[in-house]
Amino acid sequence: MSTSSTRLPEGRYGRSSDQRADRTLRVVGGVLAVLFTALIGWFGYHYVAQNEISAELIRFDTGQDAVKVHLEVHKDAGVVGYCTVRSQSSDGAEVGRADFRFDGDATRIDQVVTLRTTSPGTSAELVGCHAE
């Protein structure tokens, strides 16, 4: 009794279609990985290098109809921009939002701004800063 082999003789018929498909998938996966890494690098560079104005919310004091916000702004000399600040009430509803403009040659601005609210605000949040 003999058993028949289901394996083809090596080297006789060339590569199997599974091997070709595996190689194709590896090449496509490598190309996509390189493109994804390049895209992440491009976004990272533009976020860090092109951001000409940034700020940090140091502290805030709440009141009945306003919130005093202490901002520290860092920007390039001569750049004009604005920072958006918002306040929310205890139930999470937005009760105030305003843009505060920063210009001049100073590269560091430490300023307290007043955000008017429609009802008592319980928080203050720096939404973002943008150069014009």
mmCIF file with all atom_site columns, C-alpha atoms in Angstrom:
data_model
loop_
_atom_site.group_PDB
_atom_site.id
_atom_site.type_symbol
_atom_site.label_atom_id
_atom_site.label_alt_id
_atom_site.label_comp_id
_atom_site.label_asym_id
_atom_site.label_entity_id
_atom_site.label_seq_id
_atom_site.pdbx_PDB_ins_code
_atom_site.Cartn_x
_atom_site.Cartn_y
_atom_site.Cartn_z
_atom_site.occupancy
_atom_site.B_iso_or_equiv
_atom_site.pdbx_formal_charge
_atom_site.auth_seq_id
_atom_site.auth_comp_id
_atom_site.auth_asym_id
_atom_site.auth_atom_id
_atom_site.pdbx_PDB_model_num
ATOM 1   C CA . MET A 1 1   ? 0.000   0.000  0.000   1.00 0.00 ? 1   MET A CA 1
ATOM 2   C CA . SER A 1 2   ? 1.225   3.373  -0.858  1.00 0.00 ? 2   SER A CA 1
ATOM 3   C CA . THR A 1 3   ? -0.020  6.743  0.208   1.00 0.00 ? 3   THR A CA 1
ATOM 4   C CA . SER A 1 4   ? -0.194  9.519  -2.269  1.00 0.00 ? 4   SER A CA 1
ATOM 5   C CA . SER A 1 5   ? 1.438   12.812 -1.392  1.00 0.00 ? 5   SER A CA 1
ATOM 6   C CA . THR A 1 6   ? -0.661  15.958 -1.593  1.00 0.00 ? 6   THR A CA 1
ATOM 7   C CA . ARG A 1 7   ? 2.418   18.157 -1.782  1.00 0.00 ? 7   ARG A CA 1
ATOM 8   C CA . LEU A 1 8   ? 3.751   19.133 -5.159  1.00 0.00 ? 8   LEU A CA 1
ATOM 9   C CA . PRO A 1 9   ? 7.380   18.409 -5.882  1.00 0.00 ? 9   PRO A CA 1
ATOM 10  C CA . GLU A 1 10  ? 9.500   21.433 -4.940  1.00 0.00 ? 10  GLU A CA 1
ATOM 11  C CA . GLY A 1 11  ? 10.871  23.481 -7.792  1.00 0.00 ? 11  GLY A CA 1
ATOM 12  C CA . ARG A 1 12  ? 8.805   21.749 -10.399 1.00 0.00 ? 12  ARG A CA 1
ATOM 13  C CA . TYR A 1 13  ? 5.847   24.101 -10.786 1.00 0.00 ? 13  TYR A CA 1
ATOM 14  C CA . GLY A 1 14  ? 7.215   27.450 -9.526  1.00 0.00 ? 14  GLY A CA 1
ATOM 15  C CA . ARG A 1 15  ? 5.841   29.448 -6.645  1.00 0.00 ? 15  ARG A CA 1
ATOM 16  C CA . SER A 1 16  ? 2.389   28.718 -5.357  1.00 0.00 ? 16  SER A CA 1
ATOM 17  C CA . SER A 1 17  ? -0.257  31.403 -5.485  1.00 0.00 ? 17  SER A CA 1
ATOM 18  C CA . ASP A 1 18  ? -0.255  31.591 -1.671  1.00 0.00 ? 18  ASP A CA 1
ATOM 19  C CA . GLN A 1 19  ? 3.403   32.587 -1.652  1.00 0.00 ? 19  GLN A CA 1
ATOM 20  C CA . ARG A 1 20  ? 2.786   35.282 -4.253  1.00 0.00 ? 20  ARG A CA 1
ATOM 21  C CA . ALA A 1 21  ? -0.177  36.609 -2.289  1.00 0.00 ? 21  ALA A CA 1
ATOM 22  C CA . ASP A 1 22  ? 1.880   36.691 0.931   1.00 0.00 ? 22  ASP A CA 1
ATOM 23  C CA . ARG A 1 23  ? 4.659   38.641 -0.756  1.00 0.00 ? 23  ARG A CA 1
ATOM 24  C CA . THR A 1 24  ? 2.168   41.088 -2.283  1.00 0.00 ? 24  THR A CA 1
ATOM 25  C CA . LEU A 1 25  ? 0.533   41.644 1.112   1.00 0.00 ? 25  LEU A CA 1
ATOM 26  C CA . ARG A 1 26  ? 3.924   42.282 2.724   1.00 0.00 ? 26  ARG A CA 1
ATOM 27  C CA . VAL A 1 27  ? 4.842   44.847 0.056   1.00 0.00 ? 27  VAL A CA 1
ATOM 28  C CA . VAL A 1 28  ? 1.472   46.618 0.287   1.00 0.00 ? 28  VAL A CA 1
ATOM 29  C CA . GLY A 1 29  ? 1.653   46.604 4.102   1.00 0.00 ? 29  GLY A CA 1
ATOM 30  C CA . GLY A 1 30  ? 5.169   48.053 4.042   1.00 0.00 ? 30  GLY A CA 1
ATOM 31  C CA . VAL A 1 31  ? 4.169   50.831 1.645   1.00 0.00 ? 31  VAL A CA 1
ATOM 32  C CA . LEU A 1 32  ? 1.116   51.711 3.748   1.00 0.00 ? 32  LEU A CA 1
ATOM 33  C CA . ALA A 1 33  ? 3.216   51.743 6.939   1.00 0.00 ? 33  ALA A CA 1
ATOM 34  C CA . VAL A 1 34  ? 5.724   54.144 5.353   1.00 0.00 ? 34  VAL A CA 1
ATOM 35  C CA . LEU A 1 35  ? 2.924   56.429 4.097   1.00 0.00 ? 35  LEU A CA 1
ATOM 36  C CA . PHE A 1 36  ? 1.200   56.424 7.503   1.00 0.00 ? 36  PHE A CA 1
ATOM 37  C CA . THR A 1 37  ? 4.466   57.268 9.286   1.00 0.00 ? 37  THR A CA 1
ATOM 38  C CA . ALA A 1 38  ? 5.145   60.108 6.826   1.00 0.00 ? 38  ALA A CA 1
ATOM 39  C CA . LEU A 1 39  ? 1.618   61.480 7.326   1.00 0.00 ? 39  LEU A CA 1
ATOM 40  C CA . ILE A 1 40  ? 1.962   61.451 11.133  1.00 0.00 ? 40  ILE A CA 1
ATOM 41  C CA . GLY A 1 41  ? 5.350   63.180 10.825  1.00 0.00 ? 41  GLY A CA 1
ATOM 42  C CA . TRP A 1 42  ? 3.903   65.840 8.514   1.00 0.00 ? 42  TRP A CA 1
ATOM 43  C CA . PHE A 1 43  ? 1.008   66.592 10.894  1.00 0.00 ? 43  PHE A CA 1
ATOM 44  C CA . GLY A 1 44  ? 3.374   66.665 13.869  1.00 0.00 ? 44  GLY A CA 1
ATOM 45  C CA . TYR A 1 45  ? 5.756   69.073 12.160  1.00 0.00 ? 45  TYR A CA 1
ATOM 46  C CA . HIS A 1 46  ? 2.980   71.464 11.181  1.00 0.00 ? 46  HIS A CA 1
ATOM 47  C CA . TYR A 1 47  ? 1.455   71.333 14.657  1.00 0.00 ? 47  TYR A CA 1
ATOM 48  C CA . VAL A 1 48  ? 4.732   72.107 16.435  1.00 0.00 ? 48  VAL A CA 1
ATOM 49  C CA . ALA A 1 49  ? 6.628   74.276 13.954  1.00 0.00 ? 49  ALA A CA 1
ATOM 50  C CA . GLN A 1 50  ? 3.761   76.252 12.457  1.00 0.00 ? 50  GLN A CA 1
ATOM 51  C CA . ASN A 1 51  ? 1.982   77.057 15.725  1.00 0.00 ? 51  ASN A CA 1
ATOM 52  C CA . GLU A 1 52  ? 2.972   80.710 16.206  1.00 0.00 ? 52  GLU A CA 1
ATOM 53  C CA . ILE A 1 53  ? 0.837   81.387 19.277  1.00 0.00 ? 53  ILE A CA 1
ATOM 54  C CA . SER A 1 54  ? 0.067   79.221 22.287  1.00 0.00 ? 54  SER A CA 1
ATOM 55  C CA . ALA A 1 55  ? -1.317  79.850 25.732  1.00 0.00 ? 55  ALA A CA 1
ATOM 56  C CA . GLU A 1 56  ? -1.873  78.273 29.099  1.00 0.00 ? 56  GLU A CA 1
ATOM 57  C CA . LEU A 1 57  ? -4.738  78.924 31.483  1.00 0.00 ? 57  LEU A CA 1
ATOM 58  C CA . ILE A 1 58  ? -3.069  79.559 34.846  1.00 0.00 ? 58  ILE A CA 1
ATOM 59  C CA . ARG A 1 59  ? -6.148  80.052 37.017  1.00 0.00 ? 59  ARG A CA 1
ATOM 60  C CA . PHE A 1 60  ? -9.681  81.407 37.015  1.00 0.00 ? 60  PHE A CA 1
ATOM 61  C CA . ASP A 1 61  ? -12.064 83.055 39.483  1.00 0.00 ? 61  ASP A CA 1
ATOM 62  C CA . THR A 1 62  ? -15.809 82.633 39.047  1.00 0.00 ? 62  THR A CA 1
ATOM 63  C CA . GLY A 1 63  ? -18.489 85.223 39.728  1.00 0.00 ? 63  GLY A CA 1
ATOM 64  C CA . GLN A 1 64  ? -22.205 85.766 39.167  1.00 0.00 ? 64  GLN A CA 1
ATOM 65  C CA . ASP A 1 65  ? -21.937 87.281 35.688  1.00 0.00 ? 65  ASP A CA 1
ATOM 66  C CA . ALA A 1 66  ? -18.244 86.934 34.766  1.00 0.00 ? 66  ALA A CA 1
ATOM 67  C CA . VAL A 1 67  ? -15.196 84.705 35.072  1.00 0.00 ? 67  VAL A CA 1
ATOM 68  C CA . LYS A 1 68  ? -11.731 86.232 35.463  1.00 0.00 ? 68  LYS A CA 1
ATOM 69  C CA . VAL A 1 69  ? -9.184  84.142 33.581  1.00 0.00 ? 69  VAL A CA 1
ATOM 70  C CA . HIS A 1 70  ? -5.410  84.394 34.032  1.00 0.00 ? 70  HIS A CA 1
ATOM 71  C CA . LEU A 1 71  ? -3.708  83.534 30.715  1.00 0.00 ? 71  LEU A CA 1
ATOM 72  C CA . GLU A 1 72  ? -0.025  83.158 29.878  1.00 0.00 ? 72  GLU A CA 1
ATOM 73  C CA . VAL A 1 73  ? 0.455   83.583 26.127  1.00 0.00 ? 73  VAL A CA 1
ATOM 74  C CA . HIS A 1 74  ? 3.613   82.685 24.186  1.00 0.00 ? 74  HIS A CA 1
ATOM 75  C CA . LYS A 1 75  ? 3.966   83.921 20.619  1.00 0.00 ? 75  LYS A CA 1
ATOM 76  C CA . ASP A 1 76  ? 6.513   84.982 18.048  1.00 0.00 ? 76  ASP A CA 1
ATOM 77  C CA . ALA A 1 77  ? 7.447   88.675 18.035  1.00 0.00 ? 77  ALA A CA 1
ATOM 78  C CA . GLY A 1 78  ? 5.105   90.705 15.882  1.00 0.00 ? 78  GLY A CA 1
ATOM 79  C CA . VAL A 1 79  ? 2.533   87.926 15.518  1.00 0.00 ? 79  VAL A CA 1
ATOM 80  C CA . VAL A 1 80  ? -1.101  88.928 15.975  1.00 0.00 ? 80  VAL A CA 1
ATOM 81  C CA . GLY A 1 81  ? -3.545  86.314 17.194  1.00 0.00 ? 81  GLY A CA 1
ATOM 82  C CA . TYR A 1 82  ? -6.372  85.470 19.514  1.00 0.00 ? 82  TYR A CA 1
ATOM 83  C CA . CYS A 1 83  ? -7.248  82.874 22.125  1.00 0.00 ? 83  CYS A CA 1
ATOM 84  C CA . THR A 1 84  ? -10.746 81.510 22.680  1.00 0.00 ? 84  THR A CA 1
ATOM 85  C CA . VAL A 1 85  ? -11.929 80.933 26.251  1.00 0.00 ? 85  VAL A CA 1
ATOM 86  C CA . ARG A 1 86  ? -15.231 79.447 27.344  1.00 0.00 ? 86  ARG A CA 1
ATOM 87  C CA . SER A 1 87  ? -17.062 78.892 30.620  1.00 0.00 ? 87  SER A CA 1
ATOM 88  C CA . GLN A 1 88  ? -19.618 76.278 31.624  1.00 0.00 ? 88  GLN A CA 1
ATOM 89  C CA . SER A 1 89  ? -22.220 76.125 34.358  1.00 0.00 ? 89  SER A CA 1
ATOM 90  C CA . SER A 1 90  ? -22.523 73.301 36.877  1.00 0.00 ? 90  SER A CA 1
ATOM 91  C CA . ASP A 1 91  ? -24.877 71.368 34.551  1.00 0.00 ? 91  ASP A CA 1
ATOM 92  C CA . GLY A 1 92  ? -22.359 71.532 31.675  1.00 0.00 ? 92  GLY A CA 1
ATOM 93  C CA . ALA A 1 93  ? -24.113 74.173 29.592  1.00 0.00 ? 93  ALA A CA 1
ATOM 94  C CA . GLU A 1 94  ? -21.896 76.788 27.981  1.00 0.00 ? 94  GLU A CA 1
ATOM 95  C CA . VAL A 1 95  ? -22.591 80.157 29.607  1.00 0.00 ? 95  VAL A CA 1
ATOM 96  C CA . GLY A 1 96  ? -19.861 82.239 28.003  1.00 0.00 ? 96  GLY A CA 1
ATOM 97  C CA . ARG A 1 97  ? -17.360 82.209 25.138  1.00 0.00 ? 97  ARG A CA 1
ATOM 98  C CA . ALA A 1 98  ? -15.077 84.982 23.927  1.00 0.00 ? 98  ALA A CA 1
ATOM 99  C CA . ASP A 1 99  ? -11.976 85.619 21.831  1.00 0.00 ? 99  ASP A CA 1
ATOM 100 C CA . PHE A 1 100 ? -9.189  87.663 23.385  1.00 0.00 ? 100 PHE A CA 1
ATOM 101 C CA . ARG A 1 101 ? -6.782  89.355 20.985  1.00 0.00 ? 101 ARG A CA 1
ATOM 102 C CA . PHE A 1 102 ? -3.013  89.489 21.567  1.00 0.00 ? 102 PHE A CA 1
ATOM 103 C CA . ASP A 1 103 ? -0.669  91.585 19.445  1.00 0.00 ? 103 ASP A CA 1
ATOM 104 C CA . GLY A 1 104 ? 2.525   93.584 19.776  1.00 0.00 ? 104 GLY A CA 1
ATOM 105 C CA . ASP A 1 105 ? 6.177   92.622 19.873  1.00 0.00 ? 105 ASP A CA 1
ATOM 106 C CA . ALA A 1 106 ? 6.185   90.894 23.266  1.00 0.00 ? 106 ALA A CA 1
ATOM 107 C CA . THR A 1 107 ? 6.830   87.149 23.061  1.00 0.00 ? 107 THR A CA 1
ATOM 108 C CA . ARG A 1 108 ? 5.342   86.383 26.495  1.00 0.00 ? 108 ARG A CA 1
ATOM 109 C CA . ILE A 1 109 ? 2.124   88.001 27.714  1.00 0.00 ? 109 ILE A CA 1
ATOM 110 C CA . ASP A 1 110 ? 0.791   87.396 31.216  1.00 0.00 ? 110 ASP A CA 1
ATOM 111 C CA . GLN A 1 111 ? -2.723  88.845 31.400  1.00 0.00 ? 111 GLN A CA 1
ATOM 112 C CA . VAL A 1 112 ? -5.973  88.523 33.326  1.00 0.00 ? 112 VAL A CA 1
ATOM 113 C CA . VAL A 1 113 ? -9.038  88.786 31.062  1.00 0.00 ? 113 VAL A CA 1
ATOM 114 C CA . THR A 1 114 ? -12.720 88.932 31.995  1.00 0.00 ? 114 THR A CA 1
ATOM 115 C CA . LEU A 1 115 ? -15.173 86.586 30.317  1.00 0.00 ? 115 LEU A CA 1
ATOM 116 C CA . ARG A 1 116 ? -18.800 87.733 30.632  1.00 0.00 ? 116 ARG A CA 1
ATOM 117 C CA . THR A 1 117 ? -21.299 84.922 31.308  1.00 0.00 ? 117 THR A CA 1
ATOM 118 C CA . THR A 1 118 ? -25.072 84.630 30.994  1.00 0.00 ? 118 THR A CA 1
ATOM 119 C CA . SER A 1 119 ? -25.339 82.819 34.344  1.00 0.00 ? 119 SER A CA 1
ATOM 120 C CA . PRO A 1 120 ? -22.841 81.828 37.046  1.00 0.00 ? 120 PRO A CA 1
ATOM 121 C CA . GLY A 1 121 ? -19.980 79.896 35.492  1.00 0.00 ? 121 GLY A CA 1
ATOM 122 C CA . THR A 1 122 ? -18.233 77.153 37.439  1.00 0.00 ? 122 THR A CA 1
ATOM 123 C CA . SER A 1 123 ? -15.287 76.559 35.101  1.00 0.00 ? 123 SER A CA 1
ATOM 124 C CA . ALA A 1 124 ? -13.080 78.157 32.501  1.00 0.00 ? 124 ALA A CA 1
ATOM 125 C CA . GLU A 1 125 ? -11.477 76.377 29.579  1.00 0.00 ? 125 GLU A CA 1
ATOM 126 C CA . LEU A 1 126 ? -8.927  77.521 27.024  1.00 0.00 ? 126 LEU A CA 1
ATOM 127 C CA . VAL A 1 127 ? -10.384 76.273 23.736  1.00 0.00 ? 127 VAL A CA 1
ATOM 128 C CA . GLY A 1 128 ? -7.414  77.246 21.571  1.00 0.00 ? 128 GLY A CA 1
ATOM 129 C CA . CYS A 1 129 ? -5.232  79.967 20.109  1.00 0.00 ? 129 CYS A CA 1
ATOM 130 C CA . HIS A 1 130 ? -4.821  80.985 16.476  1.00 0.00 ? 130 HIS A CA 1
ATOM 131 C CA . ALA A 1 131 ? -2.496  83.348 14.656  1.00 0.00 ? 131 ALA A CA 1
ATOM 132 C CA . GLU A 1 132 ? -4.004  85.696 12.098  1.00 0.00 ? 132 GLU A CA 1
#
